[in-house]
Amino acid sequence: MTTREDGYFLYHSIGQYPGKEAGLSAAMAELAAVWSAPNDQQWPYLLGKRGEFIDYWRAIIDAPAGSATTCENVTQGVDMVMRALPDGLLRGRKVLVAADCFPSNHFLLTRLQERLGFELVTVRARQGANFVADEDMIAEWDRDVALCLITWVSSTTSRRSDLETLVDHGRSMGSIIGVDITQAAGLLPYSVEAPNVDFVVSTSLKWMCGTPGAGILYVHPDLIRDCRPELCGWFSQDNPFNWDIDAFEYASDIRRFDNGTPSIMPSAASVPALKWHASADRESILRSNRHLCGILIDGADDLGLKLLTPRSEEDRGGSLMFGLASPEQAVQVLNHLRGAGFSADTRGATLRLSPGIQTSEEATREVVVELGKALAG
């Protein structure tokens, strides 16, 4: 089976860009050479790569210096913030989340409610709806909500939340507001200041085309000052080389969320992708995505496929989700597409297609044809 480079529709998952293998290989070879050299120059190089990774991400989300750091993944980033909040801030109050959040976050919040003493309120989709509506989130969002974790774009429907409306309401309720931007970061423009939020988490996968283990955590400077992370270590200090065990003090900025020796390889491995992204024409990439999504929607309509994603561009991310008759049919359709050289995936009875920088119009039109064959077969 030959996999088509221009038939890649997995930007909701891993993400590819031209020259990715060469860039990643060169970065790892350079790291291997530095780390294996018989000298003492390893740490300046590695910490420099981590700093480069953070700076690229700060530019992507419009974050000021001293407000962003690395984490392993989105789930860990959320956990880091919630455990660092002032004692009693969450206890006896509510944490609000939509049912179509990234499931890993919900697994975490379910356990944390026992540890931190809050009530987890999960807003469900209305009967017959594919996603949780903003107005239903707002209806559950009262002054007892200490914290709300908003999913910017859903991984199950690609539905895009109205952040301005949600954040404006959350501010009037006095809640801490976090946003998981994973499913749209790198494709849709985003700023931590518009609207102003308290913390943001993302991975470097998907539209960012980086590697696993390279998460990013932003915390608003005002909130940083109130946080005391449970997990701390020598990198949590202004001076990591303070060895006085009786004189620990948290760093004044985001570094207080660091702990022991940081995991640098995922950051270093993702720098080539972030560098590519910084030099790419992001407006052109988004226009192409919208054009190719239009072709897919029209083709799916002709085939009678159920679109689970909002039709309006303003209400969705860069992915399209289609409902098939059953999980078994979804597997059959996916196997057919793979046999024709296309890369996509399924979740239960849902087929997910996400055209990106490498996806061509020709391949997009052909994948519709192959979808028709698979459904007919």
mmCIF file of C-alpha atoms in Angstrom:
data_model
loop_
_atom_site.group_PDB
_atom_site.id
_atom_site.type_symbol
_atom_site.label_atom_id
_atom_site.label_comp_id
_atom_site.label_asym_id
_atom_site.label_seq_id
_atom_site.Cartn_x
_atom_site.Cartn_y
_atom_site.Cartn_z
ATOM 1 C CA MET A 1 0.000 0.000 0.000
ATOM 2 C CA THR A 2 1.333 3.434 -0.979
ATOM 3 C CA THR A 3 0.430 6.332 1.309
ATOM 4 C CA ARG A 4 -0.145 9.596 -0.498
ATOM 5 C CA GLU A 5 1.679 12.580 0.945
ATOM 6 C CA ASP A 6 -0.989 14.896 -0.452
ATOM 7 C CA GLY A 7 -3.733 12.639 0.918
ATOM 8 C CA TYR A 8 -2.942 13.386 4.567
ATOM 9 C CA PHE A 9 -6.087 14.262 6.551
ATOM 10 C CA LEU A 10 -4.787 13.738 10.097
ATOM 11 C CA TYR A 11 -4.086 17.282 11.269
ATOM 12 C CA HIS A 12 -6.404 16.673 14.223
ATOM 13 C CA SER A 13 -3.923 14.002 15.352
ATOM 14 C CA ILE A 14 -0.217 14.217 14.481
ATOM 15 C CA GLY A 15 0.370 16.775 11.727
ATOM 16 C CA GLN A 16 2.862 16.873 8.842
ATOM 17 C CA TYR A 17 4.660 19.635 6.961
ATOM 18 C CA PRO A 18 7.075 19.616 3.988
ATOM 19 C CA GLY A 19 10.540 18.545 5.115
ATOM 20 C CA LYS A 20 9.439 17.305 8.520
ATOM 21 C CA GLU A 21 11.527 14.127 8.483
ATOM 22 C CA ALA A 22 14.680 15.956 7.391
ATOM 23 C CA GLY A 23 14.209 18.721 9.954
ATOM 24 C CA LEU A 24 13.526 16.322 12.803
ATOM 25 C CA SER A 25 16.415 14.060 11.815
ATOM 26 C CA ALA A 26 18.853 16.975 11.696
ATOM 27 C CA ALA A 27 17.694 18.272 15.077
ATOM 28 C CA MET A 28 18.062 14.874 16.733
ATOM 29 C CA ALA A 29 21.468 14.291 15.133
ATOM 30 C CA GLU A 30 22.661 17.672 16.417
ATOM 31 C CA LEU A 31 21.353 16.913 19.888
ATOM 32 C CA ALA A 32 23.068 13.510 19.861
ATOM 33 C CA ALA A 33 26.374 15.103 18.868
ATOM 34 C CA VAL A 34 26.188 17.749 21.590
ATOM 35 C CA TRP A 35 25.056 15.362 24.301
ATOM 36 C CA SER A 36 27.756 12.834 23.413
ATOM 37 C CA ALA A 37 30.649 15.306 23.272
ATOM 38 C CA PRO A 38 33.261 14.872 26.036
ATOM 39 C CA ASN A 39 32.865 18.436 27.370
ATOM 40 C CA ASP A 40 30.579 20.509 29.601
ATOM 41 C CA GLN A 41 28.562 22.297 26.911
ATOM 42 C CA GLN A 42 25.464 20.108 27.009
ATOM 43 C CA TRP A 43 23.277 22.111 29.356
ATOM 44 C CA PRO A 44 23.684 25.534 27.750
ATOM 45 C CA TYR A 45 22.683 23.970 24.431
ATOM 46 C CA LEU A 46 19.726 21.997 25.776
ATOM 47 C CA LEU A 47 18.347 24.789 27.933
ATOM 48 C CA GLY A 48 18.716 27.086 24.940
ATOM 49 C CA LYS A 49 16.572 24.728 22.865
ATOM 50 C CA ARG A 50 13.940 24.659 25.585
ATOM 51 C CA GLY A 51 13.985 28.454 25.701
ATOM 52 C CA GLU A 52 13.647 28.577 21.915
ATOM 53 C CA PHE A 53 10.640 26.248 22.101
ATOM 54 C CA ILE A 54 8.976 28.452 24.734
ATOM 55 C CA ASP A 55 9.668 31.644 22.774
ATOM 56 C CA TYR A 56 8.101 30.236 19.606
ATOM 57 C CA TRP A 57 5.026 29.248 21.593
ATOM 58 C CA ARG A 58 4.822 32.654 23.279
ATOM 59 C CA ALA A 59 4.674 34.244 19.837
ATOM 60 C CA ILE A 60 1.937 31.839 18.741
ATOM 61 C CA ILE A 61 -0.353 32.652 21.675
ATOM 62 C CA ASP A 62 0.757 36.267 22.239
ATOM 63 C CA ALA A 63 2.031 35.574 25.758
ATOM 64 C CA PRO A 64 4.393 37.929 27.636
ATOM 65 C CA ALA A 65 7.825 36.839 28.848
ATOM 66 C CA GLY A 66 7.796 34.833 32.041
ATOM 67 C CA SER A 67 4.271 33.487 31.555
ATOM 68 C CA ALA A 68 4.781 30.227 29.595
ATOM 69 C CA THR A 69 6.620 27.010 30.357
ATOM 70 C CA THR A 70 6.785 23.411 29.209
ATOM 71 C CA CYS A 71 4.700 20.473 30.374
ATOM 72 C CA GLU A 72 4.420 16.935 29.109
ATOM 73 C CA ASN A 73 0.852 17.230 27.854
ATOM 74 C CA VAL A 74 -2.443 19.082 28.246
ATOM 75 C CA THR A 75 -3.674 16.884 31.096
ATOM 76 C CA GLN A 76 -0.518 17.482 33.104
ATOM 77 C CA GLY A 77 -0.742 21.224 32.465
ATOM 78 C CA VAL A 78 -4.287 21.394 33.836
ATOM 79 C CA ASP A 79 -3.254 19.350 36.862
ATOM 80 C CA MET A 80 -0.274 21.636 37.532
ATOM 81 C CA VAL A 81 -2.472 24.720 37.685
ATOM 82 C CA MET A 82 -5.311 23.259 39.729
ATOM 83 C CA ARG A 83 -3.030 21.825 42.403
ATOM 84 C CA ALA A 84 -1.157 25.135 42.641
ATOM 85 C CA LEU A 85 -4.199 27.319 43.357
ATOM 86 C CA PRO A 86 -4.546 28.888 46.825
ATOM 87 C CA ASP A 87 -5.785 26.512 49.529
ATOM 88 C CA GLY A 88 -9.555 26.440 49.733
ATOM 89 C CA LEU A 89 -10.198 28.293 46.488
ATOM 90 C CA LEU A 90 -11.861 25.260 44.910
ATOM 91 C CA ARG A 91 -13.086 23.434 48.022
ATOM 92 C CA GLY A 92 -16.850 23.438 48.399
ATOM 93 C CA ARG A 93 -17.348 25.146 45.040
ATOM 94 C CA LYS A 94 -17.820 24.009 41.422
ATOM 95 C CA VAL A 95 -15.554 23.305 38.464
ATOM 96 C CA LEU A 96 -17.344 23.559 35.125
ATOM 97 C CA VAL A 97 -16.519 21.670 31.934
ATOM 98 C CA ALA A 98 -18.330 20.606 28.756
ATOM 99 C CA ALA A 99 -18.971 16.936 28.089
ATOM 100 C CA ASP A 100 -17.264 17.248 24.693
ATOM 101 C CA CYS A 101 -13.957 18.308 26.227
ATOM 102 C CA PHE A 102 -10.888 16.176 25.581
ATOM 103 C CA PRO A 103 -11.762 13.019 27.573
ATOM 104 C CA SER A 104 -8.359 12.919 29.268
ATOM 105 C CA ASN A 105 -9.125 16.252 30.940
ATOM 106 C CA HIS A 106 -12.435 14.900 32.223
ATOM 107 C CA PHE A 107 -10.742 11.808 33.633
ATOM 108 C CA LEU A 108 -8.378 14.119 35.522
ATOM 109 C CA LEU A 109 -11.094 16.440 36.834
ATOM 110 C CA THR A 110 -13.167 13.488 38.035
ATOM 111 C CA ARG A 111 -10.286 12.379 40.250
ATOM 112 C CA LEU A 112 -9.251 15.874 41.326
ATOM 113 C CA GLN A 113 -12.698 16.647 42.727
ATOM 114 C CA GLU A 114 -12.019 14.066 45.429
ATOM 115 C CA ARG A 115 -8.548 15.401 46.144
ATOM 116 C CA LEU A 116 -9.393 19.130 46.042
ATOM 117 C CA GLY A 117 -12.950 18.975 47.325
ATOM 118 C CA PHE A 118 -14.881 20.636 44.505
ATOM 119 C CA GLU A 119 -17.989 19.513 42.644
ATOM 120 C CA LEU A 120 -17.401 18.740 38.978
ATOM 121 C CA VAL A 121 -20.287 19.996 36.838
ATOM 122 C CA THR A 122 -20.277 18.468 33.346
ATOM 123 C CA VAL A 123 -22.545 20.240 30.863
ATOM 124 C CA ARG A 124 -24.093 17.758 28.439
ATOM 125 C CA ALA A 125 -25.243 18.288 24.872
ATOM 126 C CA ARG A 126 -28.964 18.742 24.336
ATOM 127 C CA GLN A 127 -30.902 15.741 23.098
ATOM 128 C CA GLY A 128 -30.138 15.254 19.417
ATOM 129 C CA ALA A 129 -27.275 17.801 19.416
ATOM 130 C CA ASN A 130 -23.737 16.915 18.422
ATOM 131 C CA PHE A 131 -21.984 19.341 20.786
ATOM 132 C CA VAL A 132 -22.458 21.382 23.956
ATOM 133 C CA ALA A 133 -23.946 24.814 23.187
ATOM 134 C CA ASP A 134 -22.392 27.956 24.667
ATOM 135 C CA GLU A 135 -25.746 29.038 26.094
ATOM 136 C CA ASP A 136 -25.965 25.750 28.005
ATOM 137 C CA MET A 137 -22.513 26.353 29.485
ATOM 138 C CA ILE A 138 -23.589 29.831 30.539
ATOM 139 C CA ALA A 139 -26.816 28.491 32.069
ATOM 140 C CA GLU A 140 -24.755 26.312 34.430
ATOM 141 C CA TRP A 141 -22.108 28.976 35.072
ATOM 142 C CA ASP A 142 -23.089 30.761 38.272
ATOM 143 C CA ARG A 143 -21.109 32.418 41.069
ATOM 144 C CA ASP A 144 -20.422 29.057 42.696
ATOM 145 C CA VAL A 145 -18.186 28.128 39.737
ATOM 146 C CA ALA A 146 -14.638 28.667 40.969
ATOM 147 C CA LEU A 147 -13.031 27.510 37.730
ATOM 148 C CA CYS A 148 -14.148 26.705 34.198
ATOM 149 C CA LEU A 149 -12.064 24.786 31.673
ATOM 150 C CA ILE A 150 -13.181 25.773 28.173
ATOM 151 C CA THR A 151 -12.446 23.612 25.154
ATOM 152 C CA TRP A 152 -11.819 26.056 22.303
ATOM 153 C CA VAL A 153 -12.415 23.479 19.556
ATOM 154 C CA SER A 154 -13.866 20.033 20.223
ATOM 155 C CA SER A 155 -11.945 16.933 19.143
ATOM 156 C CA THR A 156 -15.212 15.082 18.528
ATOM 157 C CA THR A 157 -17.061 17.595 16.312
ATOM 158 C CA SER A 158 -14.567 20.411 15.599
ATOM 159 C CA ARG A 159 -17.156 22.788 17.049
ATOM 160 C CA ARG A 160 -15.590 26.125 18.008
ATOM 161 C CA SER A 161 -16.645 27.822 21.250
ATOM 162 C CA ASP A 162 -17.459 31.521 21.346
ATOM 163 C CA LEU A 163 -14.597 32.424 23.662
ATOM 164 C CA GLU A 164 -15.444 36.114 23.945
ATOM 165 C CA THR A 165 -18.980 35.428 25.130
ATOM 166 C CA LEU A 166 -17.957 32.648 27.509
ATOM 167 C CA VAL A 167 -15.042 34.554 29.011
ATOM 168 C CA ASP A 168 -17.098 37.719 29.399
ATOM 169 C CA HIS A 169 -19.710 35.767 31.342
ATOM 170 C CA GLY A 170 -17.045 33.988 33.390
ATOM 171 C CA ARG A 171 -15.480 37.285 34.399
ATOM 172 C CA SER A 172 -18.841 38.528 35.648
ATOM 173 C CA MET A 173 -19.068 35.374 37.788
ATOM 174 C CA GLY A 174 -15.582 35.871 39.244
ATOM 175 C CA SER A 175 -14.322 32.491 37.975
ATOM 176 C CA ILE A 176 -10.821 31.384 37.034
ATOM 177 C CA ILE A 177 -10.881 30.592 33.315
ATOM 178 C CA GLY A 178 -8.665 28.097 31.521
ATOM 179 C CA VAL A 179 -8.698 27.242 27.810
ATOM 180 C CA ASP A 180 -7.570 24.081 26.032
ATOM 181 C CA ILE A 181 -6.561 25.315 22.569
ATOM 182 C CA THR A 182 -5.097 22.013 21.334
ATOM 183 C CA GLN A 183 -7.427 21.323 18.398
ATOM 184 C CA ALA A 184 -6.943 24.706 16.714
ATOM 185 C CA ALA A 185 -3.556 26.031 17.868
ATOM 186 C CA GLY A 186 -1.422 26.783 14.841
ATOM 187 C CA LEU A 187 -4.361 27.039 12.440
ATOM 188 C CA LEU A 188 -6.697 29.635 13.939
ATOM 189 C CA PRO A 189 -5.202 32.859 15.348
ATOM 190 C CA TYR A 190 -5.188 32.952 19.141
ATOM 191 C CA SER A 191 -4.150 35.415 21.843
ATOM 192 C CA VAL A 192 -4.205 34.911 25.603
ATOM 193 C CA GLU A 193 -5.153 38.609 25.836
ATOM 194 C CA ALA A 194 -8.146 38.559 23.480
ATOM 195 C CA PRO A 195 -10.083 37.582 25.447
ATOM 196 C CA ASN A 196 -8.008 37.734 28.612
ATOM 197 C CA VAL A 197 -7.870 34.323 30.315
ATOM 198 C CA ASP A 198 -6.109 32.877 33.359
ATOM 199 C CA PHE A 199 -4.375 29.844 31.879
ATOM 200 C CA VAL A 200 -3.971 28.062 28.554
ATOM 201 C CA VAL A 201 -2.783 24.552 27.670
ATOM 202 C CA SER A 202 -1.849 22.925 24.387
ATOM 203 C CA THR A 203 0.200 20.201 22.798
ATOM 204 C CA SER A 204 2.706 20.692 19.959
ATOM 205 C CA LEU A 205 1.016 18.038 17.833
ATOM 206 C CA LYS A 206 -1.812 18.426 15.303
ATOM 207 C CA TRP A 207 -1.671 21.724 13.365
ATOM 208 C CA MET A 208 1.633 22.564 15.083
ATOM 209 C CA CYS A 209 3.182 19.373 13.573
ATOM 210 C CA GLY A 210 5.568 18.853 16.513
ATOM 211 C CA THR A 211 6.284 15.818 18.676
ATOM 212 C CA PRO A 212 4.528 14.178 21.644
ATOM 213 C CA GLY A 213 5.598 15.188 25.131
ATOM 214 C CA ALA A 214 6.030 18.842 24.116
ATOM 215 C CA GLY A 215 3.149 20.557 25.877
ATOM 216 C CA ILE A 216 2.893 24.253 26.719
ATOM 217 C CA LEU A 217 1.381 25.929 29.773
ATOM 218 C CA TYR A 218 0.549 29.630 29.990
ATOM 219 C CA VAL A 219 -0.513 31.215 33.280
ATOM 220 C CA HIS A 220 -1.526 34.856 33.607
ATOM 221 C CA PRO A 221 1.085 36.812 35.619
ATOM 222 C CA ASP A 222 -1.558 37.905 38.150
ATOM 223 C CA LEU A 223 -2.509 34.281 38.827
ATOM 224 C CA ILE A 224 1.116 33.126 38.948
ATOM 225 C CA ARG A 225 1.689 35.266 42.030
ATOM 226 C CA ASP A 226 -1.087 33.422 43.892
ATOM 227 C CA CYS A 227 -0.002 29.911 42.906
ATOM 228 C CA ARG A 228 2.126 27.547 45.013
ATOM 229 C CA PRO A 229 2.728 24.426 42.900
ATOM 230 C CA GLU A 230 2.762 21.204 44.908
ATOM 231 C CA LEU A 231 5.383 19.673 42.643
ATOM 232 C CA CYS A 232 8.489 21.830 42.955
ATOM 233 C CA GLY A 233 12.250 21.412 42.720
ATOM 234 C CA TRP A 234 15.488 23.131 41.877
ATOM 235 C CA PHE A 235 14.098 24.612 38.636
ATOM 236 C CA SER A 236 11.212 26.218 40.563
ATOM 237 C CA GLN A 237 13.585 28.861 41.940
ATOM 238 C CA ASP A 238 14.898 32.125 40.522
ATOM 239 C CA ASN A 239 18.348 30.572 40.936
ATOM 240 C CA PRO A 240 18.255 26.836 40.182
ATOM 241 C CA PHE A 241 21.766 26.545 41.589
ATOM 242 C CA ASN A 242 20.712 27.499 45.097
ATOM 243 C CA TRP A 243 21.736 24.469 47.140
ATOM 244 C CA ASP A 244 20.668 25.784 50.555
ATOM 245 C CA ILE A 245 17.948 23.298 51.491
ATOM 246 C CA ASP A 246 16.524 25.720 54.044
ATOM 247 C CA ALA A 247 16.253 28.692 51.693
ATOM 248 C CA PHE A 248 13.824 27.614 48.964
ATOM 249 C CA GLU A 249 11.673 30.310 47.389
ATOM 250 C CA TYR A 250 9.429 30.050 44.365
ATOM 251 C CA ALA A 251 10.549 31.959 41.277
ATOM 252 C CA SER A 252 8.620 35.163 40.747
ATOM 253 C CA ASP A 253 7.355 34.129 37.296
ATOM 254 C CA ILE A 254 6.157 31.000 35.479
ATOM 255 C CA ARG A 255 9.342 29.158 36.447
ATOM 256 C CA ARG A 256 7.704 28.327 39.772
ATOM 257 C CA PHE A 257 5.701 25.747 37.791
ATOM 258 C CA ASP A 258 8.925 23.971 36.834
ATOM 259 C CA ASN A 259 10.246 21.353 39.216
ATOM 260 C CA GLY A 260 13.173 18.987 38.756
ATOM 261 C CA THR A 261 15.447 18.720 35.739
ATOM 262 C CA PRO A 262 13.139 19.471 32.770
ATOM 263 C CA SER A 263 12.417 17.026 29.973
ATOM 264 C CA ILE A 264 14.064 18.812 27.060
ATOM 265 C CA MET A 265 14.146 16.293 24.218
ATOM 266 C CA PRO A 266 10.460 16.748 23.204
ATOM 267 C CA SER A 267 10.970 20.524 23.108
ATOM 268 C CA ALA A 268 14.173 20.241 21.077
ATOM 269 C CA ALA A 269 12.513 17.764 18.719
ATOM 270 C CA SER A 270 9.585 20.147 18.166
ATOM 271 C CA VAL A 271 11.670 23.262 17.476
ATOM 272 C CA PRO A 272 12.009 22.462 13.723
ATOM 273 C CA ALA A 273 8.203 22.282 13.407
ATOM 274 C CA LEU A 274 7.730 25.521 15.359
ATOM 275 C CA LYS A 275 10.391 27.192 13.248
ATOM 276 C CA TRP A 276 8.618 26.063 10.084
ATOM 277 C CA HIS A 277 5.323 27.296 11.481
ATOM 278 C CA ALA A 278 6.785 30.720 12.311
ATOM 279 C CA SER A 279 7.924 31.163 8.711
ATOM 280 C CA ALA A 280 4.766 29.753 7.078
ATOM 281 C CA ASP A 281 2.011 31.811 5.491
ATOM 282 C CA ARG A 282 -0.622 30.979 8.097
ATOM 283 C CA GLU A 283 -3.375 32.962 6.404
ATOM 284 C CA SER A 284 -2.809 30.965 3.218
ATOM 285 C CA ILE A 285 -2.879 27.684 5.168
ATOM 286 C CA LEU A 286 -6.202 28.638 6.754
ATOM 287 C CA ARG A 287 -7.687 29.717 3.389
ATOM 288 C CA SER A 288 -6.669 26.398 1.881
ATOM 289 C CA ASN A 289 -8.181 24.500 4.787
ATOM 290 C CA ARG A 290 -11.468 26.351 4.377
ATOM 291 C CA HIS A 291 -11.494 25.689 0.627
ATOM 292 C CA LEU A 292 -10.765 21.980 1.028
ATOM 293 C CA CYS A 293 -13.306 21.638 3.838
ATOM 294 C CA GLY A 294 -15.899 23.139 1.499
ATOM 295 C CA ILE A 295 -15.133 20.457 -1.085
ATOM 296 C CA LEU A 296 -15.474 17.738 1.569
ATOM 297 C CA ILE A 297 -18.763 19.124 2.881
ATOM 298 C CA ASP A 298 -20.279 19.359 -0.607
ATOM 299 C CA GLY A 299 -19.096 15.848 -1.437
ATOM 300 C CA ALA A 300 -20.437 14.421 1.808
ATOM 301 C CA ASP A 301 -23.788 16.080 1.212
ATOM 302 C CA ASP A 302 -23.984 14.410 -2.189
ATOM 303 C CA LEU A 303 -23.208 11.062 -0.543
ATOM 304 C CA GLY A 304 -25.820 11.581 2.164
ATOM 305 C CA LEU A 305 -23.257 11.605 4.968
ATOM 306 C CA LYS A 306 -24.239 13.247 8.244
ATOM 307 C CA LEU A 307 -22.032 16.238 9.076
ATOM 308 C CA LEU A 308 -21.426 16.454 12.831
ATOM 309 C CA THR A 309 -19.371 19.644 12.520
ATOM 310 C CA PRO A 310 -21.010 23.098 12.257
ATOM 311 C CA ARG A 311 -21.271 24.279 8.666
ATOM 312 C CA SER A 312 -20.360 27.883 9.405
ATOM 313 C CA GLU A 313 -16.611 28.548 9.219
ATOM 314 C CA GLU A 314 -16.863 30.878 12.218
ATOM 315 C CA ASP A 315 -18.238 28.050 14.341
ATOM 316 C CA ARG A 316 -15.653 25.362 13.629
ATOM 317 C CA GLY A 317 -11.979 24.511 13.676
ATOM 318 C CA GLY A 318 -10.104 22.950 10.787
ATOM 319 C CA SER A 319 -11.488 19.422 11.028
ATOM 320 C CA LEU A 320 -14.664 17.801 9.758
ATOM 321 C CA MET A 321 -16.433 14.921 11.474
ATOM 322 C CA PHE A 322 -18.984 12.727 9.720
ATOM 323 C CA GLY A 323 -21.387 10.282 11.344
ATOM 324 C CA LEU A 324 -21.512 6.810 9.826
ATOM 325 C CA ALA A 325 -24.098 4.119 10.454
ATOM 326 C CA SER A 326 -22.045 2.137 12.964
ATOM 327 C CA PRO A 327 -18.509 1.689 14.302
ATOM 328 C CA GLU A 328 -18.209 -1.365 12.077
ATOM 329 C CA GLN A 329 -19.032 0.653 8.966
ATOM 330 C CA ALA A 330 -16.545 3.306 10.085
ATOM 331 C CA VAL A 331 -13.781 0.710 10.264
ATOM 332 C CA GLN A 332 -14.675 -0.598 6.801
ATOM 333 C CA VAL A 333 -14.667 2.915 5.325
ATOM 334 C CA LEU A 334 -11.369 3.761 6.996
ATOM 335 C CA ASN A 335 -9.722 0.580 5.728
ATOM 336 C CA HIS A 336 -10.899 1.395 2.214
ATOM 337 C CA LEU A 337 -9.449 4.913 2.414
ATOM 338 C CA ARG A 338 -6.165 3.565 3.731
ATOM 339 C CA GLY A 339 -6.057 1.069 0.891
ATOM 340 C CA ALA A 340 -6.395 3.976 -1.534
ATOM 341 C CA GLY A 341 -3.460 5.772 0.142
ATOM 342 C CA PHE A 342 -5.363 8.285 2.304
ATOM 343 C CA SER A 343 -4.639 8.975 5.977
ATOM 344 C CA ALA A 344 -7.653 9.582 8.230
ATOM 345 C CA ASP A 345 -9.099 8.070 11.403
ATOM 346 C CA THR A 346 -12.312 7.211 13.210
ATOM 347 C CA ARG A 347 -13.731 7.477 16.719
ATOM 348 C CA GLY A 348 -16.539 4.987 17.118
ATOM 349 C CA ALA A 349 -18.948 5.679 14.253
ATOM 350 C CA THR A 350 -17.334 9.055 13.485
ATOM 351 C CA LEU A 351 -15.001 9.606 10.523
ATOM 352 C CA ARG A 352 -12.539 12.484 11.020
ATOM 353 C CA LEU A 353 -10.939 14.369 8.110
ATOM 354 C CA SER A 354 -8.611 17.358 8.556
ATOM 355 C CA PRO A 355 -6.941 18.859 5.447
ATOM 356 C CA GLY A 356 -3.758 20.823 6.089
ATOM 357 C CA ILE A 357 -0.586 22.179 4.531
ATOM 358 C CA GLN A 358 0.278 18.958 2.658
ATOM 359 C CA THR A 359 -3.260 18.084 1.552
ATOM 360 C CA SER A 360 -3.977 18.843 -2.097
ATOM 361 C CA GLU A 361 -7.251 19.738 -3.806
ATOM 362 C CA GLU A 362 -6.826 16.767 -6.122
ATOM 363 C CA ALA A 363 -6.522 14.388 -3.162
ATOM 364 C CA THR A 364 -9.500 16.012 -1.452
ATOM 365 C CA ARG A 365 -11.721 15.458 -4.473
ATOM 366 C CA GLU A 366 -10.436 11.895 -4.827
ATOM 367 C CA VAL A 367 -11.085 11.054 -1.184
ATOM 368 C CA VAL A 368 -14.729 11.976 -1.751
ATOM 369 C CA VAL A 369 -14.839 9.540 -4.687
ATOM 370 C CA GLU A 370 -13.286 6.789 -2.548
ATOM 371 C CA LEU A 371 -15.751 7.546 0.249
ATOM 372 C CA GLY A 372 -18.566 6.940 -2.227
ATOM 373 C CA LYS A 373 -17.030 3.620 -3.254
ATOM 374 C CA ALA A 374 -16.591 2.570 0.365
ATOM 375 C CA LEU A 375 -20.162 3.433 1.291
ATOM 376 C CA ALA A 376 -21.527 1.680 -1.800
ATOM 377 C CA GLY A 377 -19.444 -1.393 -1.047
#
